[in-house]
PDB file of C-alpha atoms in Angstrom:
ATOM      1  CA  UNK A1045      87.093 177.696 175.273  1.00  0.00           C
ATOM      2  CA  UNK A1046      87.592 178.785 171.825  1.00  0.00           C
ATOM      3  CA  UNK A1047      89.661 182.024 171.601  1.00  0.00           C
ATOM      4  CA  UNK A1048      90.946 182.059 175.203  1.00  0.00           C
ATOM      5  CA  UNK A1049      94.634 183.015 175.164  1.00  0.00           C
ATOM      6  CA  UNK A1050      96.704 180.366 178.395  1.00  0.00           C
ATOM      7  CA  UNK A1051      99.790 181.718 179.819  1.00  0.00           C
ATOM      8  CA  UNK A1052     102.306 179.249 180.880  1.00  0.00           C
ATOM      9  CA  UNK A1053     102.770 179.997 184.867  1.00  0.00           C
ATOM     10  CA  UNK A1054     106.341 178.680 185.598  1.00  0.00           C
ATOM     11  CA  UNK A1055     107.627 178.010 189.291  1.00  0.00           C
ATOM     12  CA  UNK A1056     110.728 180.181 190.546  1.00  0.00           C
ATOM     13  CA  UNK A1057     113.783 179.170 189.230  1.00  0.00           C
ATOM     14  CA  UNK A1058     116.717 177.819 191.776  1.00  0.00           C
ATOM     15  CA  UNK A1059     119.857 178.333 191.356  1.00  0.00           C
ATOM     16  CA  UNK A1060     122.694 175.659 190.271  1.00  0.00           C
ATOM     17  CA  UNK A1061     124.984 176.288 193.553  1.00  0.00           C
ATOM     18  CA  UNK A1062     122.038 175.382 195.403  1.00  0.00           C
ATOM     19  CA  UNK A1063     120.579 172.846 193.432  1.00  0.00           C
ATOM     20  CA  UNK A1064     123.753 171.271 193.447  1.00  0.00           C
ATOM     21  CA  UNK A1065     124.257 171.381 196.972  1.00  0.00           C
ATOM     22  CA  UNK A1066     121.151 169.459 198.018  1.00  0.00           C
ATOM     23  CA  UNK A1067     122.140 166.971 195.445  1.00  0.00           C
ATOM     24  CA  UNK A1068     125.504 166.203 197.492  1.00  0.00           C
ATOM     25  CA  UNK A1069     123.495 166.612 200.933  1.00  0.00           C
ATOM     26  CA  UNK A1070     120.464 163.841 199.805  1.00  0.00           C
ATOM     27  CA  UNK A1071     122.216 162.256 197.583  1.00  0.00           C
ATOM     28  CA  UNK A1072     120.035 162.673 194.161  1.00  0.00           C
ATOM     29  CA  UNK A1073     119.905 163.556 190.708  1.00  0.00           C
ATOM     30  CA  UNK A1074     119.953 167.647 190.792  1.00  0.00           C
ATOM     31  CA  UNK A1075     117.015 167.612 189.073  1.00  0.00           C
ATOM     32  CA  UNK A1076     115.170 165.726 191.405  1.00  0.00           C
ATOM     33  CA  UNK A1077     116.989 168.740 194.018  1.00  0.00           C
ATOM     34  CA  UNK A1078     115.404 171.344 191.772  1.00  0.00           C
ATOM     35  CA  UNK A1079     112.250 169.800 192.270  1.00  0.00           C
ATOM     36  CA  UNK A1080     112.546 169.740 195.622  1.00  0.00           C
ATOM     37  CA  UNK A1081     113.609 173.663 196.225  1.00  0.00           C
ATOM     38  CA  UNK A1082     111.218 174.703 193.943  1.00  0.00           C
ATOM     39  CA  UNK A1083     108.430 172.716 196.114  1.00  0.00           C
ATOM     40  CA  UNK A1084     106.551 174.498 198.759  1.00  0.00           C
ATOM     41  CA  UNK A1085     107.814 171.927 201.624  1.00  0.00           C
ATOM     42  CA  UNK A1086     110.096 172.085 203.719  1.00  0.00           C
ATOM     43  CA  UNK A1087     113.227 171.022 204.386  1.00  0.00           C
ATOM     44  CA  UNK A1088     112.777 168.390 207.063  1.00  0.00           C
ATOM     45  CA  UNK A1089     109.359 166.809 204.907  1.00  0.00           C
ATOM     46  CA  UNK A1090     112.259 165.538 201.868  1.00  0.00           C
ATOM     47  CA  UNK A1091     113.039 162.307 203.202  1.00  0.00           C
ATOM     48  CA  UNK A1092     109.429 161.548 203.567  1.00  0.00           C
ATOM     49  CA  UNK A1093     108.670 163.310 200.289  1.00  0.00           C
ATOM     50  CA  UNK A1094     111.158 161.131 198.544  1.00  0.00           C
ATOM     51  CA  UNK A1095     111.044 158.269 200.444  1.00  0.00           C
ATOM     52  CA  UNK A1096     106.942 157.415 200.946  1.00  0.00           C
ATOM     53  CA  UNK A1097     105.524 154.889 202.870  1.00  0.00           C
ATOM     54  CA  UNK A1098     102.176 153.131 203.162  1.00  0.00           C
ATOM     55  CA  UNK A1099     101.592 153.728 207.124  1.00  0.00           C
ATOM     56  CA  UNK A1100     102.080 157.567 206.686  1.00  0.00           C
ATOM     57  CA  UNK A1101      98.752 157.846 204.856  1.00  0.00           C
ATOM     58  CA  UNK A1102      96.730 158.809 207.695  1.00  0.00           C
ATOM     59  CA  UNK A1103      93.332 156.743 208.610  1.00  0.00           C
ATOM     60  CA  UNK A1104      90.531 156.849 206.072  1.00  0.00           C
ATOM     61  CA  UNK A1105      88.351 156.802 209.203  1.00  0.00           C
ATOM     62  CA  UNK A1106      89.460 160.332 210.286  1.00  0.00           C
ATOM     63  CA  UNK A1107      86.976 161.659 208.011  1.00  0.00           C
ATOM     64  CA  UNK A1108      83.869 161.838 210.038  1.00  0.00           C
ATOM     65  CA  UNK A1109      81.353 161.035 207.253  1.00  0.00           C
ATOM     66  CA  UNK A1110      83.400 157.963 206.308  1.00  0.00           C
ATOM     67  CA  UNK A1111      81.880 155.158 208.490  1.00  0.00           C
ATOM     68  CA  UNK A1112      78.183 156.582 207.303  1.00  0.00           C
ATOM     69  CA  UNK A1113      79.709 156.579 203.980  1.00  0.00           C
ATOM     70  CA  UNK A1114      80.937 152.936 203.833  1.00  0.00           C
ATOM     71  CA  UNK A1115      77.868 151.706 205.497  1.00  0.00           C
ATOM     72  CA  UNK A1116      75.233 152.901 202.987  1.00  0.00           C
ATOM     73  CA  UNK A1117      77.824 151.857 200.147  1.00  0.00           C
ATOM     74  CA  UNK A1118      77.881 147.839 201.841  1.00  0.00           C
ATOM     75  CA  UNK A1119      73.761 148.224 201.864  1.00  0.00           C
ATOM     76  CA  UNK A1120      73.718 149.228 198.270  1.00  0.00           C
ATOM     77  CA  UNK A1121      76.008 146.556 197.772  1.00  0.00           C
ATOM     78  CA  UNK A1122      74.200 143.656 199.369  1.00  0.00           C
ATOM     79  CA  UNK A1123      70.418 145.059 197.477  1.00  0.00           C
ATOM     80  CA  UNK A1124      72.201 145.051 193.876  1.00  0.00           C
ATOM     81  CA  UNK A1125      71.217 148.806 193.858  1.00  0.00           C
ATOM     82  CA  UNK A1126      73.040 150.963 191.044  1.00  0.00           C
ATOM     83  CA  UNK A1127      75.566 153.093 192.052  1.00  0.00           C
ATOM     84  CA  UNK A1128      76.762 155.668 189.734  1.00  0.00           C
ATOM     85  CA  UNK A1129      80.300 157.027 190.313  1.00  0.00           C
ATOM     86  CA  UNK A1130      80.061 160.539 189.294  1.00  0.00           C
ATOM     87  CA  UNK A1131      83.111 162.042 187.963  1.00  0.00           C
ATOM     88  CA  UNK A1132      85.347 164.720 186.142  1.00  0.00           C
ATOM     89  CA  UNK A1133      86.891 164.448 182.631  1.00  0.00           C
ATOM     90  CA  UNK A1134      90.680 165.430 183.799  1.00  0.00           C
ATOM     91  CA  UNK A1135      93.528 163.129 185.230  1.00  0.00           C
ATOM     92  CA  UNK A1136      92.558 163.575 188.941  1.00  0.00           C
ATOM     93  CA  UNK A1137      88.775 162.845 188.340  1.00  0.00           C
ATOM     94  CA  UNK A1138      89.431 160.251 185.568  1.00  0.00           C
ATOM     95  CA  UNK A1139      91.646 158.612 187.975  1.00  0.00           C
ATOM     96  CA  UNK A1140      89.505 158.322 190.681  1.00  0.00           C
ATOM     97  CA  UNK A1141      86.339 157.215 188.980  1.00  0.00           C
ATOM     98  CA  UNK A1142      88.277 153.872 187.510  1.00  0.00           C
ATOM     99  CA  UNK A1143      89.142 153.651 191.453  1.00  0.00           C
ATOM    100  CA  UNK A1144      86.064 153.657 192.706  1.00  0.00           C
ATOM    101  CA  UNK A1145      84.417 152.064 189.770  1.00  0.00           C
ATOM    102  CA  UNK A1146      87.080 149.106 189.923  1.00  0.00           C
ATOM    103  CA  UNK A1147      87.017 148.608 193.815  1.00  0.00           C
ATOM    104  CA  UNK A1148      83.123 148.625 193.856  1.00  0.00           C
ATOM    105  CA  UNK A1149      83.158 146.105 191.337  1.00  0.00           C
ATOM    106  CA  UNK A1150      85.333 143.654 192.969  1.00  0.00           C
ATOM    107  CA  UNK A1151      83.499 144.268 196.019  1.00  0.00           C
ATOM    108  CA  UNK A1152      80.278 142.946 193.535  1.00  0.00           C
ATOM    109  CA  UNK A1153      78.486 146.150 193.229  1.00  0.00           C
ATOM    110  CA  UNK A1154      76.222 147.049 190.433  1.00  0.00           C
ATOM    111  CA  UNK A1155      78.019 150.282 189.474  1.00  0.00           C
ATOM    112  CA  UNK A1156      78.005 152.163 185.951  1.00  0.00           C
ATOM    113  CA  UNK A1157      80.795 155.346 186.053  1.00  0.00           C
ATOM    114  CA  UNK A1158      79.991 158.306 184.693  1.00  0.00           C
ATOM    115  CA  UNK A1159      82.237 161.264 183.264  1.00  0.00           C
ATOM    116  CA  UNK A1160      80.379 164.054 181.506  1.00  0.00           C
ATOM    117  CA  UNK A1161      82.054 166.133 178.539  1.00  0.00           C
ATOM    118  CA  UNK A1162      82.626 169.442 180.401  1.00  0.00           C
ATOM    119  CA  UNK A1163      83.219 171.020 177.509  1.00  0.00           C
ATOM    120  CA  UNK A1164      79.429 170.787 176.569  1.00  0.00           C
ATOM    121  CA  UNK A1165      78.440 169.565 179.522  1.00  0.00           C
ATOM    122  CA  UNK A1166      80.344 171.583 182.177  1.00  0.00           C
ATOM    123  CA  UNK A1167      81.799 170.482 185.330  1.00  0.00           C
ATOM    124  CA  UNK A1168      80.468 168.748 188.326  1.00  0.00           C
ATOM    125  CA  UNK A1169      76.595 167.841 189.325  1.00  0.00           C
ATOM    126  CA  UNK A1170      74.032 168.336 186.930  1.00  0.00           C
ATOM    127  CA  UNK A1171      70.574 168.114 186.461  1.00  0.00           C
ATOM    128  CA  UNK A1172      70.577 167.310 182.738  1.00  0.00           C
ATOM    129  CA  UNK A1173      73.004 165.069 183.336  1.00  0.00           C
ATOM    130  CA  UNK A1174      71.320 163.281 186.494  1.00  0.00           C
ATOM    131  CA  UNK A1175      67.743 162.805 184.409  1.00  0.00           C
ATOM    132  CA  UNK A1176      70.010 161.081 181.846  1.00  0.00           C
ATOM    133  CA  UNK A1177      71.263 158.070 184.371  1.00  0.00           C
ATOM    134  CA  UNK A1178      68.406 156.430 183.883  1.00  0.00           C
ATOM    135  CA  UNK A1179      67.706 154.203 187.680  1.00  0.00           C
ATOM    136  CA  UNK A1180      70.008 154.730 190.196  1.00  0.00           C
ATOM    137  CA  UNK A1181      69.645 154.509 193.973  1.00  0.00           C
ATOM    138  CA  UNK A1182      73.401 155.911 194.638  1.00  0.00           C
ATOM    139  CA  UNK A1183      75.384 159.030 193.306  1.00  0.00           C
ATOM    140  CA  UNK A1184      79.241 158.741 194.541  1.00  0.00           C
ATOM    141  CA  UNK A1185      80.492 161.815 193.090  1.00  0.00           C
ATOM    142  CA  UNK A1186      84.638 161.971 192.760  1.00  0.00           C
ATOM    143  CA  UNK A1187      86.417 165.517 192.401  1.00  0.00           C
ATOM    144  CA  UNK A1188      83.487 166.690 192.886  1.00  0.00           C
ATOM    145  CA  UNK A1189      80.367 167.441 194.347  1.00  0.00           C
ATOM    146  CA  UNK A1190      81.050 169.597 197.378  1.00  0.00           C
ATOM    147  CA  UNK A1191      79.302 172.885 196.295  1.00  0.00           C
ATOM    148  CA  UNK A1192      76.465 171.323 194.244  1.00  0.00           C
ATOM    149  CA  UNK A1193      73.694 172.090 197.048  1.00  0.00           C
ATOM    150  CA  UNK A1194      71.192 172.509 193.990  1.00  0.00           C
ATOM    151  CA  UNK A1195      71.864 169.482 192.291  1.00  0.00           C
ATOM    152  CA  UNK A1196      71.902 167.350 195.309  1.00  0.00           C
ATOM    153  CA  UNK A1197      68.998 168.716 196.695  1.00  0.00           C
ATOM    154  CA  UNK A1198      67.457 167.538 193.005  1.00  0.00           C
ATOM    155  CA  UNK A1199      68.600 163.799 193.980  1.00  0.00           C
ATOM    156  CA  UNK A1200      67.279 163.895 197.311  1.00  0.00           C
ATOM    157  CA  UNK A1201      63.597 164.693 195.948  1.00  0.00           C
ATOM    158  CA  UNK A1202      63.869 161.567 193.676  1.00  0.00           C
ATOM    159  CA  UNK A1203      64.153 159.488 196.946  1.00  0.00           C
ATOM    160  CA  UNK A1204      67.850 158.959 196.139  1.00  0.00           C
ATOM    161  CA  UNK A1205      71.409 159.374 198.342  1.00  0.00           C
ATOM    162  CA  UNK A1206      74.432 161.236 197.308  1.00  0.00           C
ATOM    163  CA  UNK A1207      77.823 160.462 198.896  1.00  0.00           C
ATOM    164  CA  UNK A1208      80.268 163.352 198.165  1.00  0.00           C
ATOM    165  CA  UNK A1209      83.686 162.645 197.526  1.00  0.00           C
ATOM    166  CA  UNK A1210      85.807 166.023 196.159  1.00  0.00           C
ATOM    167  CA  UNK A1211      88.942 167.875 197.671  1.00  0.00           C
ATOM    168  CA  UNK A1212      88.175 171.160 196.266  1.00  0.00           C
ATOM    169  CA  UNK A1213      87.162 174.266 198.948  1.00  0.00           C
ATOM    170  CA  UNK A1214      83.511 174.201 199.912  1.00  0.00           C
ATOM    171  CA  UNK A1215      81.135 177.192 199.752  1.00  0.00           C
ATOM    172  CA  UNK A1216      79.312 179.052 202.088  1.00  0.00           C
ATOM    173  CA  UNK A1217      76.518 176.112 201.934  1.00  0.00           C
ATOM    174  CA  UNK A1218      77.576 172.140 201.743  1.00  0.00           C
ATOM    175  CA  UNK A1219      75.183 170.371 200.329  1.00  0.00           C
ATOM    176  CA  UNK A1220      72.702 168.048 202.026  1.00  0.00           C
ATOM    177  CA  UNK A1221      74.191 164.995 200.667  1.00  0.00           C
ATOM    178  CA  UNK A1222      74.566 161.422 202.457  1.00  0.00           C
ATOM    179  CA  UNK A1223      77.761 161.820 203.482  1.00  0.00           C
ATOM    180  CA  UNK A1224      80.479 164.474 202.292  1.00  0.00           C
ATOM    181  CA  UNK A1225      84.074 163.122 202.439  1.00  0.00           C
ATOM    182  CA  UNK A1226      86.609 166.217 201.734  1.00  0.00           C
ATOM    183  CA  UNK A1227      89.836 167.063 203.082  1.00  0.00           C
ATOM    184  CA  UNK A1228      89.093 170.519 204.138  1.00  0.00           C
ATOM    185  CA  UNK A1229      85.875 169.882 206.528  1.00  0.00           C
ATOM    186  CA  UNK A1230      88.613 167.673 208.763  1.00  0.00           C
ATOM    187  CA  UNK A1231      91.692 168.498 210.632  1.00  0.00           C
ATOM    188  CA  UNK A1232      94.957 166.381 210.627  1.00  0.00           C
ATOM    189  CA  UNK A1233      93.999 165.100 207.176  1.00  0.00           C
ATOM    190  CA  UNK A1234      96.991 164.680 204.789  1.00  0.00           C
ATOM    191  CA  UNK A1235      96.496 166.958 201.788  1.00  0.00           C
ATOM    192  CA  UNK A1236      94.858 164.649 198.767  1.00  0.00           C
ATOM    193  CA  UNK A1237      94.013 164.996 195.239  1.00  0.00           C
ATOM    194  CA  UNK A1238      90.398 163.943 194.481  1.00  0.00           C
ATOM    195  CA  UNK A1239      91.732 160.476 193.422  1.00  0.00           C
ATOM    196  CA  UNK A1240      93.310 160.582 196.848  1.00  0.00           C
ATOM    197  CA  UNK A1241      90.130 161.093 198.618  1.00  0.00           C
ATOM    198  CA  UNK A1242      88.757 158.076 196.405  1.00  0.00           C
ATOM    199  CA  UNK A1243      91.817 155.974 197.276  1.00  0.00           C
ATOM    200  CA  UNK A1244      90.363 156.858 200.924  1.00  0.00           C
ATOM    201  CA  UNK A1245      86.943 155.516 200.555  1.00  0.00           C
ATOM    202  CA  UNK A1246      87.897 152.402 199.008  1.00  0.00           C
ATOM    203  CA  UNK A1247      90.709 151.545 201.728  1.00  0.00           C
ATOM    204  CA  UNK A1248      87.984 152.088 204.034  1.00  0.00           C
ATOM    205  CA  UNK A1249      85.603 150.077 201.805  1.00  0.00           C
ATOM    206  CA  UNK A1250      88.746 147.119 201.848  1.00  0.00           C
ATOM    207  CA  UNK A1251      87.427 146.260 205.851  1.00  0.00           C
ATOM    208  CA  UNK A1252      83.893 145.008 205.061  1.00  0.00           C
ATOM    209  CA  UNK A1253      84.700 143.994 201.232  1.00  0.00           C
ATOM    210  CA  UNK A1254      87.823 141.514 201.222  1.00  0.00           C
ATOM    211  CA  UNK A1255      88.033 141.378 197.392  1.00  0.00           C
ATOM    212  CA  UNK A1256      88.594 144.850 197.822  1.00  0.00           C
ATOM    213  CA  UNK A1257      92.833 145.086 197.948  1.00  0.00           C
ATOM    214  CA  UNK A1258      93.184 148.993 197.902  1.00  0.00           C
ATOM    215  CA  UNK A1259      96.855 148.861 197.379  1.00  0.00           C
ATOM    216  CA  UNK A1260      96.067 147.358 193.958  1.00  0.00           C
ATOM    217  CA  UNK A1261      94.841 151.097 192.659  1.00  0.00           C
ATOM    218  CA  UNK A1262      97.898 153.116 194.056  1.00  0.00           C
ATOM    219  CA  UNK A1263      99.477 153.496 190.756  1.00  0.00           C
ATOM    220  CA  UNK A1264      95.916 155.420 189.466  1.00  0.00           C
ATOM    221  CA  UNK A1265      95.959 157.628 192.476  1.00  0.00           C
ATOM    222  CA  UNK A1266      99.831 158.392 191.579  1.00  0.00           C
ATOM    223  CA  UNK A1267      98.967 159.117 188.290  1.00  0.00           C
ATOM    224  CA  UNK A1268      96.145 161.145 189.164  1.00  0.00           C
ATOM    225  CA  UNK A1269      97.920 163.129 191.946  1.00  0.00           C
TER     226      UNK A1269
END
C-alpha cells in the first residue's frame, strides 16, 4: 500500500435548475435531489428509495442455498459446535460479521468472529489464517468467500463445512462449499451489500431461533451498506 498514489473519482455533477426542480416536485432538501440525480435509479424507484419499507426486502428464502444453509447452522447450534464467522476488515464486512456474530449468539451458538488484517494478511479465505482458528466445525464467511475454491477445498479435507456468504461476482469456478448464499447466482434478488446478504441469513435464521429479532441489526446493515 505504501507509495500508491488514490485519485478521488467524483460522480457527475447536476445542475442547480434541475436539482432544484426535483426538490419542488418531491418535496426535499436539494441536496437530498442531488443525490438522487446523481444516483443510477430511476425516476419512478425515488419514492421507494426515499421512503423504504420492511416488506420490500424480498424473501431470504429466494436464495436457493438458504434453507441448506440455515439447517446445518440450527445443527451446529443444537451440538455446541464452533462456528467461526469469517470476515473482512472494511465497513461492509465489519458490519456483517457483528451481524452474524450477534444473531448466532442470541440464537446460543458457540461462535468466535474472525476479521484478518488484510493489510498483512490479505483479503478473504486463507490457509494461514484457517490453521490459526484453532477447532472449528463451521466457517460462515461474510463479504466473502465466493471465489476461494482453494481455500475451501482446504476446509473440506479437515472434515469441516463452509457456508459462503459474499455479494461480490463469482469466478469461473464456485467453490465447493456447504452452501453459497450470493446475490448474483439468483434472479429477482434485490441488490445487497455483503452485510445485506448477512442481514439475509439471519432473518432466515429468526424462523427456527426466536431470540433471534433480525430487525434489531438493521442499523449495522445501514451502516454497512
Amino acid at each position: 500500500m505504501k507509495g500508491k498514489i488514490y485519485k478521488w473519482r467524483f460522480p457527475p455533477d447536476v445542475s442547480a435548475s434541475k436539482t432544484a426542480e426535483l426538490s419542488n416536485k418531491l418535496k426535499i432538501h436539494p441536496v437530498v435531489s442531488k443525490l438522487l440525480l446523481q444516483k443510477t435509479i430511476d425516476e419512478d424507484e425515488y419514492p421507494e428509495f426515499l421512503n423504504p419499507r420492511y416488506e420490500n426486502i424480498s424473501s431470504p428464502f429466494l436464495f436457493k442455498d438458504m434453507e441448506k444453509a440455515v439447517l446445518r447452522i440450527e445443527r451446529a447450534v443444537k451440538n455446541h459446535e464452533k462456528i467461526v464467522i469469517y470476515g473482512d476488515y472494511d465497513a461492509d464486512g465489519v458490519c456483517a460479521t457483528a451481524i452474524l456474530t450477534k444473531a448466532l449468539e442470541k440464537a446460543g451458538a458457540e461462535v468466535v468472529p474472525f476479521i484478518p488484517n488484510r493489510l498483512e494478511e490479505g483479503y478473504g479465505l486463507c490457509v494461514d489464517n484457517i490453521k490459526r482458528l484453532g477447532e472449528f466445525s463451521l466457517i460462515i464467511t461474510v463479504d466473502n468467500g465466493v471465489r476461494s475454491t482453494v481455500e475451501v477445498d482446504y476446509v473440506n479435507k479437515l472434515g469441516k463445512h463452509v457456508i459462503v456468504t459474499d455479494h461480490h461476482p463469482p469466478g469461473s469456478e464456485l467453490p465447493a462449499a456447504y452452501a453459497i448464499i450470493n446475490p448474483h447466482l439468483e434472479n429477482s434478488i434485490t441488490p445487497l451489500a455483503g452485510c445485506g446478504v448477512a442481514f439475509q441469513l439471519i432473518r432466515a435464521l429468526g424462523e427456527k431461533f426466536p431470540a433471534v429479532d433480525p430487525w434489531h441489526y438493521i442499523d449495522i446493515a445501514a451502516i454497512g451498506t
